[in-house]
Coordinates of C-alpha atoms in Angstrom, one line a residue:
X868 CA 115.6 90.6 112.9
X869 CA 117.4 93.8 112.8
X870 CA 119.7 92.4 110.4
X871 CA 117.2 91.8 107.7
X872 CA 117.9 92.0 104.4
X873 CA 116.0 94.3 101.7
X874 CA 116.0 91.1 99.2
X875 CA 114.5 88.8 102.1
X876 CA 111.9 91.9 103.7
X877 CA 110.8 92.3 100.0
X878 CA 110.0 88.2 99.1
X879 CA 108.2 88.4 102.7
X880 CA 106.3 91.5 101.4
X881 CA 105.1 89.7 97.8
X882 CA 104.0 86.9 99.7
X883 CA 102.0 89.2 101.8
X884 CA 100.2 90.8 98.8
X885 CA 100.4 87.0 97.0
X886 CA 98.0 86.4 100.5
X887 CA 96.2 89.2 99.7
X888 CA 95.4 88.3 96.1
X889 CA 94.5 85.2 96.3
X890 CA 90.9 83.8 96.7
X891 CA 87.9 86.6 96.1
X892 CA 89.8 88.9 94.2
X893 CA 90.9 88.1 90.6
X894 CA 93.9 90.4 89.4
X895 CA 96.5 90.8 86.9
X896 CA 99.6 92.5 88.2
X897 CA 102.3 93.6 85.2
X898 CA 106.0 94.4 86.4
X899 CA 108.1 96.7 84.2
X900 CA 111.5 97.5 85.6
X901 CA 113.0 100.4 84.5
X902 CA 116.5 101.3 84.7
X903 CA 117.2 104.2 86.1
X904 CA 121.0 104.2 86.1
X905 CA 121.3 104.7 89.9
X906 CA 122.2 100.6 90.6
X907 CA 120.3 98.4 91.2
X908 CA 117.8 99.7 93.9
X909 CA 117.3 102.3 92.0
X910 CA 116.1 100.4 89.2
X911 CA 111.9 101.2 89.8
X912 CA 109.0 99.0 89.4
X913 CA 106.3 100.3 88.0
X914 CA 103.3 98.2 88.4
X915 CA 99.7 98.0 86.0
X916 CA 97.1 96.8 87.7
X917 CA 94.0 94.9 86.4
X918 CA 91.2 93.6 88.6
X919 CA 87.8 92.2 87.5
X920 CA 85.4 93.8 90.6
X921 CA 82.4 91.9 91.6
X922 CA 79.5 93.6 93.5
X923 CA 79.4 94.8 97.0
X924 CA 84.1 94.5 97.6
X925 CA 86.0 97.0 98.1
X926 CA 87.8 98.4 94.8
X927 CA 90.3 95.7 93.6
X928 CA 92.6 97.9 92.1
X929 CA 92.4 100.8 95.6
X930 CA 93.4 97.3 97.5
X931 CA 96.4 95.8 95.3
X932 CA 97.7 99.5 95.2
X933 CA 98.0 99.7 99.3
X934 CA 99.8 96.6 99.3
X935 CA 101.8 97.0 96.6
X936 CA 102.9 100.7 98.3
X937 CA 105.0 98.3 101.2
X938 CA 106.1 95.7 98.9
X939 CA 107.6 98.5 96.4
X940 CA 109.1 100.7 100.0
X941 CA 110.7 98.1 101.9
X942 CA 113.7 97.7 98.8
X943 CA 114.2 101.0 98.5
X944 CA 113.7 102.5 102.1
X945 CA 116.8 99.3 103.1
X946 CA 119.4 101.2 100.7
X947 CA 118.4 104.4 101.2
X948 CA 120.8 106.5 103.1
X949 CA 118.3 109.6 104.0
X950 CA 114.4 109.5 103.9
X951 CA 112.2 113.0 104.6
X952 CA 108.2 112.7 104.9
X953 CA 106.2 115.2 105.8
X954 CA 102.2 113.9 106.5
X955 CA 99.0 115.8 107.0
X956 CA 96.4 113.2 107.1
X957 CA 98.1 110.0 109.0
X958 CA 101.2 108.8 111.2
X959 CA 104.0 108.0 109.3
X960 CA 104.3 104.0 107.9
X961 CA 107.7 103.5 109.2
X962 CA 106.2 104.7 112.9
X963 CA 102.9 103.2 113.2
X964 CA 101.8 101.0 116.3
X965 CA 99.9 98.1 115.0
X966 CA 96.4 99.2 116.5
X967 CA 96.8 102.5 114.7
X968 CA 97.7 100.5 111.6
X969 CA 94.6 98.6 112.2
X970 CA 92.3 101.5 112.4
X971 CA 94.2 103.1 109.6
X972 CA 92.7 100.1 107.4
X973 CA 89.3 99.9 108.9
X974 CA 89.4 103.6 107.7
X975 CA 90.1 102.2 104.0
X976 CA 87.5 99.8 103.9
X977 CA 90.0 96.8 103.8
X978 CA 88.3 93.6 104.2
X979 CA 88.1 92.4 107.5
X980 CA 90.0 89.1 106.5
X981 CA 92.9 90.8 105.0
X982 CA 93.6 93.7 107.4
X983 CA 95.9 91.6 109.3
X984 CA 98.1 90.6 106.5
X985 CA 98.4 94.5 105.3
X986 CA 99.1 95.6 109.0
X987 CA 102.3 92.7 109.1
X988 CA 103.6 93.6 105.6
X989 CA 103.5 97.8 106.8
X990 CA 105.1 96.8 110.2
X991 CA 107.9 94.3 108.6
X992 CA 109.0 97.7 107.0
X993 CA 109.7 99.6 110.0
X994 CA 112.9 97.2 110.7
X995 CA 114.8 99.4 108.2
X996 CA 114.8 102.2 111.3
X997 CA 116.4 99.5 113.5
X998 CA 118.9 98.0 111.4
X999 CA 122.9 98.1 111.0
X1000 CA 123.6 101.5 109.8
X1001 CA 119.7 102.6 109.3
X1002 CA 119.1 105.9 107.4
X1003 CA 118.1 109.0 108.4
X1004 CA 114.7 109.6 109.2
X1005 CA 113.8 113.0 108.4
X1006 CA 109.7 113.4 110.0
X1007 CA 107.4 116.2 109.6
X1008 CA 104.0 115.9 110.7
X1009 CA 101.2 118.9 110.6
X1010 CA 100.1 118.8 114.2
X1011 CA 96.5 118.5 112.8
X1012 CA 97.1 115.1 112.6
X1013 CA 98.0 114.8 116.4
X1014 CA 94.6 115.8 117.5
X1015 CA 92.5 113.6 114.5
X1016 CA 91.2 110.2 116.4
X1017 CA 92.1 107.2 114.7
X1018 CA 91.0 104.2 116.0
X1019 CA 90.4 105.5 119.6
X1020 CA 91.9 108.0 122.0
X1021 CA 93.8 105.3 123.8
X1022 CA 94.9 104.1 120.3
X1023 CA 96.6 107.8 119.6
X1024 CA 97.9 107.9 123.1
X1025 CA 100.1 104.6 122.2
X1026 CA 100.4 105.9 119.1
X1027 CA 101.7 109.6 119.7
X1028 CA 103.8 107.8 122.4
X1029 CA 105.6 105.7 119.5
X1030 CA 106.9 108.5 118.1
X1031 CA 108.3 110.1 120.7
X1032 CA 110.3 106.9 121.3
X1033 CA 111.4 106.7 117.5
X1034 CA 112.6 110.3 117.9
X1035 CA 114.9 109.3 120.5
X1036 CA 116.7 107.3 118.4
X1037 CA 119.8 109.3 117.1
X1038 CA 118.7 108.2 113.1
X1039 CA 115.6 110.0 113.4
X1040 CA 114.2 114.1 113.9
X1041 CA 111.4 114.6 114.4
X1042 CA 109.5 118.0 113.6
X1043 CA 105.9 119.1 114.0
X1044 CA 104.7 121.8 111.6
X1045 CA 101.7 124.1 113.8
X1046 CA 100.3 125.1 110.2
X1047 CA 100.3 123.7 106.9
X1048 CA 100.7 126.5 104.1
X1049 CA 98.7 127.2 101.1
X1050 CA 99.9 124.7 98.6
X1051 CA 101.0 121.7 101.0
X1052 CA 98.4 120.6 101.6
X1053 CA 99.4 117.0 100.6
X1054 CA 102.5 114.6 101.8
X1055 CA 105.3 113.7 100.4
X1056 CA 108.3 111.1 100.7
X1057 CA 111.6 111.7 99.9
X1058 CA 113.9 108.9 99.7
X1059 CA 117.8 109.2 98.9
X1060 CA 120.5 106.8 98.2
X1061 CA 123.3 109.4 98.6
X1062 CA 122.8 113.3 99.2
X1063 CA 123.0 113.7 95.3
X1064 CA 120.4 111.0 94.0
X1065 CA 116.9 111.8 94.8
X1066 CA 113.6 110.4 94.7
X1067 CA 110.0 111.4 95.5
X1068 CA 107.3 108.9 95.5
X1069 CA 103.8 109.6 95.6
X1070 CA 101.3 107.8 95.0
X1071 CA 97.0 107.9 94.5
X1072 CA 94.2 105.3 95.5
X1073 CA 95.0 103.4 92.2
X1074 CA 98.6 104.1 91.4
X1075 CA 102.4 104.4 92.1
X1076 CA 104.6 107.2 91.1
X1077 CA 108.4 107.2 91.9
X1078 CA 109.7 110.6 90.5
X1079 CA 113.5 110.4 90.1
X1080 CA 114.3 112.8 87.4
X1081 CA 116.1 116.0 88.6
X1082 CA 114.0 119.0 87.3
X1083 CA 110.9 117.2 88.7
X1084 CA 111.9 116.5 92.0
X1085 CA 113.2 120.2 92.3
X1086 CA 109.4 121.0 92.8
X1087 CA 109.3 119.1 95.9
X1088 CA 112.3 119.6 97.9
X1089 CA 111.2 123.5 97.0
X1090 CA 108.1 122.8 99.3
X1091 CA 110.5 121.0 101.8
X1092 CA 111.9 124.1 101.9
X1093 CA 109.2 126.0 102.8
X1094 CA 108.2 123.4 104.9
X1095 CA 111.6 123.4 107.5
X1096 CA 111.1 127.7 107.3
X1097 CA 107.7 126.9 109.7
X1098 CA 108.3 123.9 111.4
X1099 CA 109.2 124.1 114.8
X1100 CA 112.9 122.3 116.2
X1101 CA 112.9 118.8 117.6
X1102 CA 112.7 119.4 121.5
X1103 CA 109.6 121.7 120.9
X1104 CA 108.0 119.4 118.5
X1105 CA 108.2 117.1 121.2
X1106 CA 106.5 118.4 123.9
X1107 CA 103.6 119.6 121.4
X1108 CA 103.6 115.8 121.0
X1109 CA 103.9 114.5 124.3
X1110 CA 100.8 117.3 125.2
X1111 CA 98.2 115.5 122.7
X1112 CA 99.2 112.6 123.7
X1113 CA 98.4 113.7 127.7
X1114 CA 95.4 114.8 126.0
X1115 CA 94.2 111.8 124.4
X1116 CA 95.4 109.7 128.0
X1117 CA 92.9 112.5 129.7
X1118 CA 89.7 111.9 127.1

């Protein structure tokens, strides 16, 4: 499995969302690819979404976008070379367990039925840390998120305990920031095919956003900047780790 390829992990992905799609929820899903004159990775899809809602489900157009967030990743994390994300609110995707995965889309109001689908198509990403030649993994996480329950204590415990095994691997740092600073406030996601062609991708309840032009990404790896100036080193962000998750085996 660690040989995966990006073309195969993305047609597993669609059929995922296909899965997802299907039945209750009627949607209209418009591709646009747009070259971006990186090659052919690089080449983004940007997706319109269109849902007709009926009473008492969950937004059509908050669910398409969630899935659609790991079926638009998995391409572009397989050729990517470097990756940084810094997160306040959750674990990152690529380090999840799948009970905090599971909680993570109780917390979304996913339908029952479909949270086991989502949870497969956000773990069958996390083979790109695994895999011949993997990229660096570059993870920043505000330690506020290391105390927030998700799911349940025992559910962090596993969970905290995930990522200090993926920070052993020698493809991935990992850094905990004690305090967020005014203005970042929010994540981000860097993802690089070389060290000279960046992208950030963001993204809202209803919407995908891969920002690839120069003089807008500069904004962000400024706040990366900032970020690295507070956060601590690797070996100290990993006992502040392994002590929540003490704390959450104690609770």
């Amino acid at each position: 499995m660690s040989r995966i390829t990006g073309r195969t992990a993305a047609v597993v992905l669609i059929f995922f969302a296909v899965r997802l799609l299907v039945g209750r929820w009627i949607c209209l899903v418009r591709n646009d690819w747009v070259d971006a004159h990186r090659g052919e990775i690089w080449d983004r899809r940007f997706v319109e979404i269109s849902c007709e809602r009926r009473v008492g489900q969950m937004d059509d157009r908050r669910l398409v976008s969630m899935v659609h967030r790991e079926v638009t990743m998995m391409p572009l994390e397989q050729q990517a070379v470097s990756l940084v994300e810094f997160e306040v609110d959750v674990v990152p995707s690529l380090v999840q367990t799948g009970d905090y995965a599971r909680a993570v889309a109780r917390s979304m109001d996913i339908p029952p039925e479909h949270v086991e689908s989502w949870v497969e198509a956000r773990l069958m990403r996390q083979f790109v840390l695994t895999k011949d030649n993997p990229p660096w993994l570059d993870m920043i996480l505000d330690e506020a998120l290391l105390r927030r329950v998700v799911g349940d204590h025992k559910v962090m415990a596993r969970q905290l305990r995930a990522i200090l095994e993926a920070a052993d691997r020698p493809n991935v740092e990992l850094r905990v920031a004690p305090s967020t600073p005014v203005g970042l406030d929010s994540g981000y996601y860097f993802i690089a095919a070389d060290q000279h062609q960046w992208v950030a991708y963001l993204e809202s309840p209803t919407s995908v956003v891969i920002v690839g032009d120069d003089a807008d990404v500069e904004p962000f790896r400024q706040r990366n900047s900032r970020l690295n100036r507070i956060a601590l080193d690797p070996a100290k962000s990993a006992d502040v780790v392994a002590a929540h998750a003490r704390e959450h085996e104690r609770a």
